[in-house]
Coordinates of C-alpha atoms (C1' of nucleotides) in Angstrom, one line a residue:
Chain Y
M1 CA -11.9 37.6 -9.9
W2 CA -9.4 34.9 -10.2
C3 CA -6.7 34.1 -7.6
N4 CA -3.2 34.3 -9.0
E5 CA -2.0 31.7 -6.7
C6 CA -4.5 28.9 -6.9
H7 CA -6.1 30.0 -10.1
R8 CA -9.6 29.5 -8.7
Y9 CA -12.6 31.7 -8.6
K10 CA -12.9 33.7 -5.3
D11 CA -15.2 31.4 -3.4
N12 CA -13.1 28.5 -4.2
C13 CA -9.8 30.1 -3.5
L14 CA -7.5 27.8 -1.6
F15 CA -6.0 30.6 0.3
L16 CA -9.2 31.8 1.9
V17 CA -9.4 28.6 4.0
P18 CA -7.3 27.6 7.0
S19 CA -5.4 24.7 5.5
P20 CA -3.7 24.4 2.1
R21 CA -4.9 20.8 2.2
Y22 CA -8.4 21.9 2.0
L23 CA -10.4 20.4 -0.8
C24 CA -12.0 23.4 -2.4
R25 CA -15.7 23.3 -3.0
M26 CA -16.5 21.7 -6.2
S27 CA -18.9 23.1 -8.7
K28 CA -18.0 20.5 -11.3
R29 CA -19.0 16.9 -11.2
V30 CA -16.2 14.9 -9.7
R31 CA -14.4 12.8 -12.3
V32 CA -11.2 11.0 -11.5
R33 CA -9.1 8.5 -13.5
F34 CA -6.6 5.8 -13.0
A35 CA -4.3 5.8 -15.9
P36 CA -2.1 2.7 -16.0
S37 CA 0.3 1.7 -18.7
P38 CA -0.2 -1.9 -19.5
T39 CA 3.3 -3.1 -19.1
G40 CA 3.0 -5.9 -16.5
G41 CA 1.4 -6.8 -13.3
L42 CA -0.3 -4.2 -11.0
H43 CA 1.6 -3.7 -7.8
L44 CA 0.6 -2.5 -4.4
G45 CA 1.2 1.2 -5.2
G46 CA -0.9 0.9 -8.3
V47 CA -3.8 -0.7 -6.5
R48 CA -3.7 1.9 -3.8
T49 CA -3.8 4.7 -6.3
V50 CA -6.9 3.0 -7.8
L51 CA -8.4 2.7 -4.3
Y52 CA -7.9 6.3 -3.4
N53 CA -9.3 7.4 -6.7
Y54 CA -12.3 5.1 -6.3
L55 CA -12.9 6.1 -2.7
F56 CA -12.8 9.8 -3.6
A57 CA -15.1 9.4 -6.6
K58 CA -17.6 7.4 -4.6
K59 CA -17.5 9.6 -1.6
H60 CA -18.3 12.6 -3.8
G61 CA -20.9 10.8 -6.0
G62 CA -18.6 11.1 -9.0
D63 CA -17.2 9.0 -11.7
F64 CA -14.2 6.8 -11.6
L65 CA -12.6 5.9 -15.0
V66 CA -9.7 3.9 -16.2
R67 CA -7.8 5.1 -19.2
I68 CA -5.2 2.9 -20.7
E69 CA -2.0 4.8 -21.4
D70 CA -0.4 2.6 -24.1
T71 CA 1.5 5.3 -26.0
D72 CA 4.7 3.4 -25.8
Q73 CA 4.4 0.7 -28.4
S74 CA 7.8 -0.8 -27.6
R75 CA 6.6 -1.6 -24.1
Y76 CA 3.4 -3.3 -25.1
V77 CA 2.9 -6.5 -23.0
P78 CA 0.1 -8.8 -24.1
G79 CA -2.3 -9.7 -21.4
A80 CA -1.4 -6.8 -19.2
E81 CA -4.5 -4.8 -19.9
E82 CA -6.8 -7.7 -19.2
Y83 CA -4.8 -8.4 -16.0
I84 CA -5.5 -4.8 -14.8
F85 CA -9.2 -5.2 -15.2
D86 CA -9.2 -8.7 -13.6
T87 CA -7.4 -7.2 -10.7
L88 CA -9.9 -4.3 -10.3
K89 CA -12.7 -6.8 -10.4
W90 CA -11.1 -9.0 -7.7
C91 CA -10.6 -5.9 -5.6
G92 CA -14.2 -4.8 -6.1
L93 CA -13.0 -1.4 -7.5
E94 CA -14.6 -1.5 -10.9
P95 CA -14.6 1.7 -13.0
D96 CA -17.7 3.5 -14.3
E97 CA -16.0 4.1 -17.6
S98 CA -13.2 2.2 -19.3
V99 CA -12.4 0.3 -22.4
Q100 CA -14.7 -2.3 -21.1
H101 CA -17.7 -0.1 -20.5
E102 CA -17.3 3.0 -22.6
G103 CA -18.8 6.2 -21.4
N104 CA -19.2 9.4 -23.4
Y105 CA -15.6 10.3 -23.5
G106 CA -14.0 7.4 -25.4
P107 CA -12.0 5.9 -26.7
Y108 CA -10.4 5.0 -23.4
R109 CA -7.2 3.6 -24.9
Q110 CA -4.7 6.3 -25.8
S111 CA -3.3 4.4 -28.8
E112 CA -6.8 4.8 -30.3
R113 CA -6.8 8.5 -29.8
K114 CA -3.5 9.0 -31.6
E115 CA -4.9 11.5 -34.1
T116 CA -6.2 13.8 -31.4
Y117 CA -2.8 14.6 -29.9
R118 CA -1.1 15.8 -33.1
K119 CA -3.6 18.6 -33.4
Y120 CA -2.8 20.0 -30.0
A121 CA 0.9 19.6 -30.6
E122 CA 0.7 21.5 -33.9
Q123 CA -1.3 24.2 -32.2
L124 CA 1.4 24.7 -29.6
V125 CA 4.0 25.0 -32.4
K126 CA 1.8 27.5 -34.1
D127 CA 1.4 29.5 -30.9
G128 CA 5.1 29.5 -30.3
F129 CA 5.0 27.2 -27.2
A130 CA 6.6 24.3 -28.9
Y131 CA 8.9 23.5 -31.8
Y132 CA 9.9 20.7 -34.2
A133 CA 13.2 18.9 -33.5
F134 CA 15.0 16.8 -36.0
D135 CA 17.9 15.5 -33.8
T136 CA 18.6 11.9 -34.2
T137 CA 19.2 9.5 -31.3
E138 CA 22.9 9.7 -32.1
E139 CA 22.9 13.4 -32.1
L140 CA 21.1 13.4 -28.7
E141 CA 23.6 11.0 -27.3
K142 CA 26.5 13.1 -28.6
M143 CA 24.9 16.2 -27.0
R144 CA 24.7 14.3 -23.6
H145 CA 28.2 13.2 -23.9
D146 CA 29.7 16.5 -25.0
Y147 CA 28.0 18.6 -22.4
K148 CA 28.5 16.2 -19.6
T149 CA 30.6 17.5 -16.8
E150 CA 31.1 16.7 -13.1
Q151 CA 28.8 19.6 -12.2
N152 CA 26.2 18.4 -14.6
P153 CA 26.3 14.6 -15.1
S154 CA 23.0 14.5 -17.1
P155 CA 22.7 17.4 -19.5
Q156 CA 19.1 18.2 -20.6
Y157 CA 17.7 19.4 -23.8
D158 CA 16.7 22.8 -22.3
H159 CA 16.9 26.5 -23.0
T160 CA 20.7 26.5 -22.6
I161 CA 21.3 24.1 -25.4
R162 CA 18.3 24.1 -27.6
M163 CA 19.8 26.7 -29.8
K164 CA 22.7 24.4 -30.4
M165 CA 20.6 21.6 -31.8
R166 CA 18.7 20.9 -35.0
N167 CA 15.2 22.2 -34.6
S168 CA 12.8 24.7 -36.0
L169 CA 14.2 27.3 -33.7
T170 CA 17.7 27.0 -35.2
L171 CA 17.1 26.0 -38.8
P172 CA 15.9 28.4 -41.4
P173 CA 12.1 28.3 -42.0
D174 CA 12.4 27.1 -45.5
E175 CA 14.7 24.2 -44.5
V176 CA 12.2 23.3 -41.8
K177 CA 9.5 23.2 -44.3
T178 CA 11.5 21.1 -46.7
L179 CA 12.3 18.6 -44.0
L180 CA 8.7 18.4 -42.9
D181 CA 7.4 18.1 -46.5
A182 CA 9.9 15.3 -47.1
G183 CA 8.4 13.5 -44.2
T184 CA 11.6 13.6 -42.1
K185 CA 11.2 11.9 -38.8
H186 CA 10.9 14.5 -36.1
V187 CA 9.5 15.2 -32.6
I188 CA 7.7 18.1 -31.2
R189 CA 9.2 19.6 -28.0
I190 CA 7.7 22.1 -25.6
K191 CA 9.6 25.4 -25.4
V192 CA 9.9 25.9 -21.7
P193 CA 10.2 29.5 -20.8
E194 CA 13.6 30.6 -19.5
K195 CA 12.6 32.2 -16.3
E196 CA 9.3 31.6 -14.8
T197 CA 8.0 30.2 -11.5
V198 CA 5.2 27.8 -11.8
S199 CA 3.4 26.5 -8.9
F200 CA 0.2 24.7 -7.9
I201 CA -1.6 23.6 -4.8
D202 CA -1.2 19.9 -4.2
M203 CA -4.1 18.6 -2.1
I204 CA -1.7 16.7 0.1
R205 CA 1.4 18.8 0.1
G206 CA 0.1 22.3 -0.2
K207 CA 2.0 24.7 -2.5
V208 CA 4.7 23.3 -4.7
S209 CA 6.8 25.6 -6.9
F210 CA 9.3 25.1 -9.7
D211 CA 11.7 27.3 -11.5
T212 CA 11.3 26.7 -15.2
S213 CA 14.9 27.5 -15.9
I214 CA 15.8 23.9 -14.8
V215 CA 12.9 22.2 -16.6
D216 CA 13.9 20.7 -19.9
D217 CA 12.1 20.8 -23.3
K218 CA 10.3 17.6 -23.0
V219 CA 9.2 15.7 -26.0
L220 CA 5.5 16.1 -26.5
L221 CA 5.0 14.2 -29.8
K222 CA 7.3 11.3 -30.5
G223 CA 8.9 10.3 -33.8
D224 CA 6.3 7.7 -34.4
G225 CA 3.5 10.2 -34.0
M226 CA 2.4 9.0 -30.6
P227 CA 2.2 11.5 -27.8
T228 CA 4.4 11.2 -24.7
Y229 CA 2.7 10.9 -21.3
H230 CA 3.1 14.7 -20.8
L231 CA 1.0 15.7 -23.8
A232 CA -1.5 12.8 -23.5
V233 CA -2.3 13.2 -19.9
V234 CA -3.1 16.9 -20.3
V235 CA -5.1 16.5 -23.4
D236 CA -7.1 13.6 -22.1
D237 CA -7.7 15.0 -18.7
H238 CA -9.2 18.0 -20.4
L239 CA -11.2 16.0 -23.0
M240 CA -12.5 13.6 -20.4
Q241 CA -13.4 16.4 -18.0
I242 CA -11.3 15.2 -15.2
S243 CA -11.9 17.3 -12.1
H244 CA -9.2 15.8 -9.8
A245 CA -6.0 14.2 -11.0
F246 CA -4.2 11.8 -8.6
R247 CA -1.0 10.0 -9.2
G248 CA 2.1 8.8 -7.4
E249 CA 4.7 11.1 -6.1
E250 CA 7.2 10.1 -8.7
W251 CA 5.3 12.4 -11.1
L252 CA 5.9 15.5 -9.0
P253 CA 9.0 16.6 -10.9
S254 CA 7.1 16.6 -14.2
A255 CA 4.3 18.8 -12.9
P256 CA 5.8 22.0 -14.3
V257 CA 5.6 20.7 -17.8
H258 CA 2.0 19.8 -17.3
I259 CA 1.1 23.1 -15.7
L260 CA 2.7 24.9 -18.7
L261 CA 0.7 22.7 -21.1
W262 CA -2.5 23.5 -19.3
K263 CA -1.7 27.1 -19.4
Y264 CA -1.0 27.0 -23.1
L265 CA -3.8 24.7 -24.2
F266 CA -6.8 24.9 -22.0
G267 CA -6.3 27.6 -19.5
I268 CA -4.7 27.2 -16.0
E269 CA -8.0 27.9 -14.4
N270 CA -9.4 24.7 -15.9
M271 CA -6.7 22.5 -14.6
P272 CA -7.9 19.7 -12.4
Q273 CA -6.9 19.7 -8.8
W274 CA -3.9 17.6 -8.2
A275 CA -2.7 15.3 -5.5
H276 CA 0.5 13.3 -5.5
F277 CA 0.3 10.2 -3.3
P278 CA 3.3 9.2 -1.2
L279 CA 5.2 6.3 -2.5
I280 CA 4.9 2.8 -1.0
L281 CA 8.4 1.6 -0.3
G282 CA 9.9 -1.8 -0.3
P283 CA 12.9 -2.8 1.9
N284 CA 15.1 -1.0 -0.6
G285 CA 13.1 2.1 -1.7
K286 CA 10.4 2.3 -4.3
L287 CA 8.5 -0.9 -5.0
S288 CA 9.3 -2.1 -8.4
K289 CA 7.5 -4.4 -10.8
R290 CA 10.8 -5.9 -11.7
D291 CA 11.7 -6.9 -8.2
G292 CA 8.7 -9.3 -8.3
A293 CA 8.8 -11.5 -5.2
K294 CA 12.3 -10.9 -4.2
Y295 CA 11.2 -9.3 -1.0
G296 CA 9.7 -12.4 0.5
F297 CA 6.2 -11.1 0.1
P298 CA 4.0 -10.5 -3.0
V299 CA 4.1 -7.1 -4.7
F300 CA 1.4 -7.8 -7.3
A301 CA -2.3 -8.1 -6.5
M302 CA -2.7 -11.3 -8.4
N303 CA -0.4 -13.8 -10.0
W304 CA 1.3 -12.4 -13.0
T305 CA 3.1 -14.5 -15.6
D306 CA 5.5 -12.6 -17.8
P307 CA 4.6 -13.6 -21.4
K308 CA 8.2 -13.3 -22.5
T309 CA 10.0 -15.2 -19.8
N310 CA 7.1 -17.3 -18.5
E311 CA 8.2 -16.2 -15.1
L312 CA 5.4 -16.4 -12.5
T313 CA 5.2 -13.7 -9.8
E314 CA 2.9 -14.7 -7.0
G315 CA 0.1 -12.3 -6.0
F316 CA -1.8 -11.4 -2.8
K317 CA -4.8 -13.2 -4.1
E318 CA -3.1 -16.5 -4.6
K319 CA -1.1 -16.1 -1.4
G320 CA -4.4 -16.3 0.4
F321 CA -5.5 -12.7 1.0
L322 CA -9.2 -11.7 1.0
P323 CA -9.9 -8.7 -1.3
E324 CA -11.5 -7.0 1.7
A325 CA -8.4 -7.3 3.7
F326 CA -6.2 -6.3 0.8
I327 CA -8.1 -3.1 0.2
N328 CA -8.2 -2.4 3.9
L329 CA -4.5 -2.7 4.5
L330 CA -3.7 -0.6 1.4
A331 CA -6.1 2.1 2.5
L332 CA -4.3 2.3 5.9
L333 CA -0.9 2.6 4.3
G334 CA -0.7 6.4 4.3
W335 CA -4.2 7.2 5.4
N336 CA -6.2 6.9 8.6
D337 CA -9.5 8.4 9.8
G338 CA -8.1 10.1 12.9
T339 CA -9.5 7.5 15.3
E340 CA -7.9 4.3 16.4
Q341 CA -10.0 2.2 14.1
E342 CA -8.0 0.0 11.7
I343 CA -10.5 -2.4 10.2
F344 CA -12.7 -0.8 7.6
S345 CA -15.1 -2.3 5.1
K346 CA -15.2 -0.7 1.6
E347 CA -18.4 1.1 2.5
E348 CA -16.8 2.6 5.7
L349 CA -13.8 3.7 3.7
I350 CA -16.0 5.5 1.2
E351 CA -17.8 7.2 4.0
K352 CA -14.7 8.2 5.9
F353 CA -12.1 8.7 3.3
S354 CA -10.7 12.2 2.9
M355 CA -7.8 13.5 0.9
E356 CA -6.6 15.8 3.7
R357 CA -5.9 12.9 6.0
I358 CA -3.4 11.3 3.6
H359 CA 0.1 11.3 4.9
S360 CA 2.7 13.1 2.9
A361 CA 5.6 10.8 3.7
G362 CA 6.3 7.5 2.0
A363 CA 5.4 4.3 3.7
K364 CA 7.4 1.2 4.0
F365 CA 5.3 -1.9 3.4
D366 CA 5.1 -4.3 6.3
Y367 CA 4.1 -7.8 5.4
E368 CA 3.6 -8.9 9.0
K369 CA 1.0 -6.2 9.4
A370 CA -0.6 -7.1 6.1
K371 CA -1.1 -10.6 7.4
W372 CA -2.6 -9.3 10.5
F373 CA -5.2 -7.5 8.5
N374 CA -6.1 -10.7 6.7
H375 CA -6.3 -12.6 9.9
E376 CA -8.7 -10.0 11.3
W377 CA -10.9 -10.3 8.2
I378 CA -11.0 -14.0 8.2
K379 CA -12.1 -13.9 11.9
K380 CA -14.7 -11.3 11.0
F381 CA -16.0 -13.1 8.0
E382 CA -19.2 -15.1 8.0
V383 CA -18.7 -18.8 7.3
S384 CA -20.8 -18.5 4.1
G385 CA -18.5 -15.9 2.7
L386 CA -15.5 -18.2 3.2
R387 CA -16.9 -21.5 2.1
F388 CA -16.3 -21.4 -1.6
E389 CA -12.7 -20.4 -1.2
V390 CA -12.1 -23.0 1.5
K391 CA -13.8 -25.8 -0.5
S392 CA -11.8 -25.2 -3.6
L393 CA -8.6 -24.9 -1.7
L394 CA -9.3 -28.3 0.0
E395 CA -10.2 -29.9 -3.3
K396 CA -7.0 -28.5 -4.9
N397 CA -5.2 -30.5 -2.2
D398 CA -7.1 -33.7 -3.1
I399 CA -9.4 -33.4 -0.2
P400 CA -12.9 -33.9 -1.5
V401 CA -15.6 -32.1 0.4
S402 CA -19.0 -33.7 0.0
D403 CA -20.7 -32.8 3.3
I404 CA -21.4 -29.0 3.1
S405 CA -22.9 -28.8 6.6
L406 CA -19.8 -30.3 8.0
L407 CA -17.7 -27.8 6.0
Y408 CA -19.7 -25.0 7.6
K409 CA -19.1 -26.3 11.1
V410 CA -15.4 -26.9 10.4
I411 CA -14.8 -23.4 9.1
E412 CA -16.6 -21.9 12.1
L413 CA -14.4 -24.0 14.4
V414 CA -11.0 -23.3 12.7
K415 CA -11.2 -19.8 11.1
D416 CA -9.8 -18.0 14.2
R417 CA -6.5 -19.8 13.7
C418 CA -6.1 -19.1 10.0
T419 CA -4.1 -16.1 8.9
L420 CA -4.0 -16.8 5.2
L421 CA -6.6 -18.8 3.3
P422 CA -4.3 -21.8 2.7
D423 CA -4.0 -22.2 6.4
F424 CA -7.5 -23.8 6.2
V425 CA -6.0 -26.8 4.5
Q426 CA -3.7 -27.6 7.4
Q427 CA -6.4 -26.8 9.9
S428 CA -9.3 -28.7 8.5
S429 CA -8.2 -31.4 6.0
F430 CA -8.3 -34.1 8.7
F431 CA -12.0 -33.6 9.1
F432 CA -12.6 -34.8 5.6
K433 CA -9.8 -37.3 5.2
T434 CA -8.5 -39.9 7.8
P435 CA -4.9 -39.4 8.6
E436 CA -2.6 -41.6 6.7
Q437 CA 0.3 -41.2 9.0
W438 CA 0.7 -40.1 12.6
Y439 CA 3.2 -38.1 14.4
V440 CA 4.2 -41.1 16.4
D441 CA 7.4 -39.5 17.9
A442 CA 5.2 -37.2 19.9
V443 CA 3.5 -40.2 21.5
K444 CA 5.9 -43.1 21.6
P445 CA 8.3 -42.0 24.4
K446 CA 5.5 -41.9 27.0
W447 CA 3.3 -44.6 25.5
N448 CA 2.6 -47.6 27.7
E449 CA 0.2 -50.5 28.4
E450 CA -1.9 -48.4 30.8
K451 CA -2.6 -45.8 28.1
K452 CA -3.3 -48.4 25.6
K453 CA -5.8 -50.0 28.0
F454 CA -7.4 -46.6 28.6
F455 CA -8.2 -46.1 24.9
E456 CA -9.6 -49.5 24.6
L457 CA -11.9 -48.9 27.5
F458 CA -12.6 -45.4 26.2
I459 CA -13.8 -46.9 22.9
E460 CA -16.4 -49.0 24.7
E461 CA -17.4 -46.0 26.9
I462 CA -18.1 -43.6 24.1
N463 CA -19.7 -46.3 22.0
A464 CA -22.4 -46.3 24.5
L465 CA -22.8 -42.5 24.5
E466 CA -26.2 -41.3 23.3
N467 CA -25.4 -37.6 23.2
W468 CA -22.4 -37.1 20.9
Q469 CA -21.3 -33.6 21.9
S470 CA -17.9 -32.3 22.8
A471 CA -18.7 -31.6 26.4
V472 CA -20.1 -35.1 26.9
I473 CA -17.2 -36.7 25.2
E474 CA -14.8 -34.7 27.3
D475 CA -16.7 -35.7 30.4
A476 CA -16.4 -39.3 29.6
F477 CA -12.8 -38.9 28.8
K478 CA -12.0 -37.4 32.1
K479 CA -14.0 -39.8 34.1
M480 CA -12.3 -42.7 32.4
A481 CA -8.9 -41.1 33.0
A482 CA -9.7 -40.7 36.7
L483 CA -10.9 -44.3 36.9
Q484 CA -7.6 -45.5 35.3
N485 CA -5.7 -43.1 37.5
I486 CA -4.0 -41.3 34.6
K487 CA -3.8 -37.5 34.3
P488 CA -6.1 -36.5 31.5
G489 CA -3.5 -34.2 30.2
E490 CA -1.2 -37.1 29.4
L491 CA -3.9 -38.6 27.3
Q492 CA -5.0 -35.6 25.3
L493 CA -2.0 -35.4 23.1
P494 CA -2.2 -39.1 22.1
F495 CA -5.9 -38.6 21.4
R496 CA -5.2 -35.6 19.2
I497 CA -2.6 -37.5 17.3
M498 CA -5.0 -40.4 16.8
L499 CA -7.7 -38.1 15.3
V500 CA -5.6 -35.5 13.5
G501 CA -2.3 -37.2 12.8
G502 CA -0.3 -34.2 14.2
K503 CA 0.0 -31.6 16.9
F504 CA -2.4 -29.1 15.4
G505 CA -6.1 -28.3 15.0
P506 CA -8.8 -27.0 17.2
P507 CA -9.7 -28.5 20.7
V508 CA -9.6 -32.2 20.4
F509 CA -13.1 -32.9 21.8
N510 CA -14.6 -30.5 19.2
I511 CA -12.8 -32.5 16.6
A512 CA -14.3 -35.7 17.9
E513 CA -17.8 -34.2 17.9
L514 CA -17.6 -33.2 14.3
L515 CA -15.9 -36.4 13.2
G516 CA -18.9 -38.4 14.6
K517 CA -18.9 -41.4 16.8
N518 CA -18.0 -44.1 14.3
E519 CA -15.2 -42.2 12.7
T520 CA -13.7 -41.3 16.1
I521 CA -13.7 -44.9 17.2
L522 CA -12.3 -46.0 13.9
R523 CA -9.4 -43.6 14.1
I524 CA -8.6 -44.6 17.7
Q525 CA -8.5 -48.3 16.6
N526 CA -6.3 -47.6 13.6
A527 CA -3.9 -45.5 15.6
L528 CA -3.7 -48.1 18.3
K529 CA -2.4 -50.6 15.8
V530 CA 0.4 -48.2 15.0
F531 CA 1.2 -47.1 18.6
G532 CA 1.6 -50.8 19.6
Chain M
rG1 C1' 25.7 16.9 -9.5
rG2 C1' 20.8 19.6 -10.1
rC3 C1' 15.6 19.9 -8.9
rC4 C1' 11.4 18.3 -6.0
rC5 C1' 9.3 15.7 -1.8
rG6 C1' 9.8 13.9 2.9
rU7 C1' 11.7 12.8 8.4
rU8 C1' 7.4 10.7 15.6
rC9 C1' 8.9 3.6 18.7
rG10 C1' 12.0 -1.7 14.1
rU11 C1' 7.2 -0.9 10.9
rC12 C1' 2.2 1.7 10.0
rU13 C1' 0.6 6.0 12.5
rA14 C1' -2.2 9.8 16.4
rA15 C1' -1.2 14.4 18.7
rG16 C1' -2.8 21.2 13.7
rG17 C1' 1.5 25.9 20.2
rG18 C1' -0.3 23.5 26.4
rC19 C1' -0.6 16.9 30.4
rU20 C1' 3.6 11.1 32.1
rA21 C1' 4.0 11.9 23.2
rG22 C1' -1.5 7.8 22.4
rG23 C1' -2.8 3.3 19.3
rA24 C1' -1.8 -0.9 16.0
rC25 C1' 1.8 -4.7 13.9
rA26 C1' 6.1 -7.3 15.4
rC27 C1' 8.9 -8.7 19.9
rC28 C1' 9.2 -10.1 25.3
rA29 C1' 6.7 -11.7 30.0
rC30 C1' 2.5 -13.5 32.5
rC31 C1' -2.7 -15.4 32.5
rC32 C1' -6.0 -18.8 29.8
rU33 C1' -5.1 -23.5 27.3
rU34 C1' -1.3 -29.7 28.9
rU35 C1' -1.5 -29.2 20.5
rC36 C1' -1.4 -24.6 18.1
rA37 C1' -4.0 -20.4 17.9
rC38 C1' -7.8 -16.8 19.6
rG39 C1' -8.4 -13.9 23.9
rG40 C1' -6.7 -11.1 28.4
rU41 C1' -2.9 -8.3 31.4
rG42 C1' 1.7 -6.0 31.4
rG43 C1' 6.5 -4.6 29.3
rU44 C1' 10.7 -2.9 25.9
rG45 C1' 10.6 1.0 22.3
rA46 C1' 10.1 7.3 19.0
rU47 C1' 9.7 13.3 18.1
rA48 C1' 17.1 13.1 13.2
rC49 C1' 20.5 17.3 14.7
rG50 C1' 21.4 22.7 15.6
rG51 C1' 19.5 27.4 15.9
rG52 C1' 15.5 30.7 16.3
rU53 C1' 10.0 32.6 17.4
rU54 C1' 7.1 31.8 22.1
rC55 C1' 5.5 32.1 29.0
rG56 C1' 5.4 27.3 26.4
rA57 C1' 7.5 23.7 20.2
rA58 C1' 6.8 16.9 17.9
rU59 C1' 3.8 21.0 16.1
rC60 C1' 5.7 27.5 13.3
rC61 C1' 10.6 29.6 10.8
rC62 C1' 15.8 28.9 9.2
rG63 C1' 20.1 25.8 8.6
rU64 C1' 22.4 20.9 8.6
rA65 C1' 22.1 15.8 8.2
rC66 C1' 19.7 11.7 6.4
rG67 C1' 16.0 9.1 3.3
rG68 C1' 13.2 8.9 -1.2
rG69 C1' 11.8 10.4 -6.1
rC70 C1' 12.9 12.6 -10.8
rU71 C1' 16.7 13.9 -14.2
rA72 C1' 14.5 9.1 -21.9
rC73 C1' 11.3 10.0 -28.5
rC74 C1' 9.1 5.0 -20.5
rA75 C1' 5.0 5.7 -18.0

RNA sequence: GGCCCGUUCGUCUAAGGGCUAGGACACCACCCUUUCACGGUGGUGAUACGGGUUCGAAUCCCGUACGGGCUACCA
């Protein structure tokens, strides 16, 4: 016995359980897909959709696949597809099946499946659920213009006007045949029923209903023979045995078209379970690829260069985010595990993720919080996990790193004060390169002969030190200060400037320890010449 | 305009009829530290509004307002 509401067999009926958000027991293998259109960089929302798909699949021991939805040839952007896979790789969210690793349901690029779709579209026409339409772009524009009123600013090609257009519903059959035989350019449109309520259970929102009287006759097969998203998504989700279909909330309004197609083509009971994720909002609404870096924070996962304009949009990766932090912050944008935990590894996310804990409201992206996540991850990271990144960053800034054991010690010492990876450059370059200039203004006003004498004596003192450790150096420093009758605090800043060049870095005696005795003395001597 | 979705501190969120509405980011103050951070302690700060239902509503229902999305031979 099938449920008329959720179209599921009795034990799986969504209405027999306490919450409409309940994930019904799955008899089928879990298979989910991310279906991007390769038209540019992948932004925050896209990566989060990938993430939620991935987590769901892994949690349920299922498959995560990526299907390239490139049915709009006019929007083809070279490099975009490769970029998507590079991004997934960086994020550690690699698909089980895709154009790069084909599974048993290929091809995974819709442009290569072109022939498949026509068959289904023709079937719909034959069954009376769709029709041929011959209207030209001009005729469509005219229709939109003629029927435009204040009440209805954007008229649709729907049941109220389809009988006034040029299509196989209005033209005599023989004329339709003649047009078709002559190879006249045409589209196939779905014939949406006039009065019907279609509904489905969204795993996040519960029951969502639509009245088909306001749904338009969407194009299914375009003039160039390619399917539109509406046809392709339904056909491919069926052919690829997708069990759960997740996408952004912007797709919710087209759900009735897809439901109808499932009903006409493969049976509503076979439709995957759907969930529409809340949108990630920027400062002015939905995040857009086109807005690039206008917000003052990245929107793309990685750097993206538009091949047409050569315009570079900076990504989270290049900004200095760790992939672990990036994923973590995305996961928490609209989901939480019900506890107060905020830092999760990918493995923990897989274990704890659940669709019913996804928030239904959109979330405004907060860059400050994003940085906090990264900071937490840098602090949490083992030095060995950071060393390649830091080394290459330093070398990019002309700071050669030859002593790897020093690098380890330096990273350990400074990582707590780095929020983004490039902060390591500021915090640690002076360990590898002697300062070329000093922030003299911070020292000069209070500089005097007594202080100069202190450092001259201090050089001698530490030169005799056998144990070169920060605590020993500090001890010597303070004893000498007491001997000279100067407050140690007044001497610490000059000392720091001597070793570092500026007012930053970890505790000064730790710096001296890592620098070594010779280098420390050398830097004091050099600086003394400048301080006068 | 129509349709759909949504609404708890500035931001992300917890609380699924029952305490002074909890946490995190950010902000402020203090402590630690005579660099800057980290860390610690404390503080400012929210249930959009109006009606119901109920002994009791942030929570359930209705309306209003506001926000967002969609309204292409784009996805």
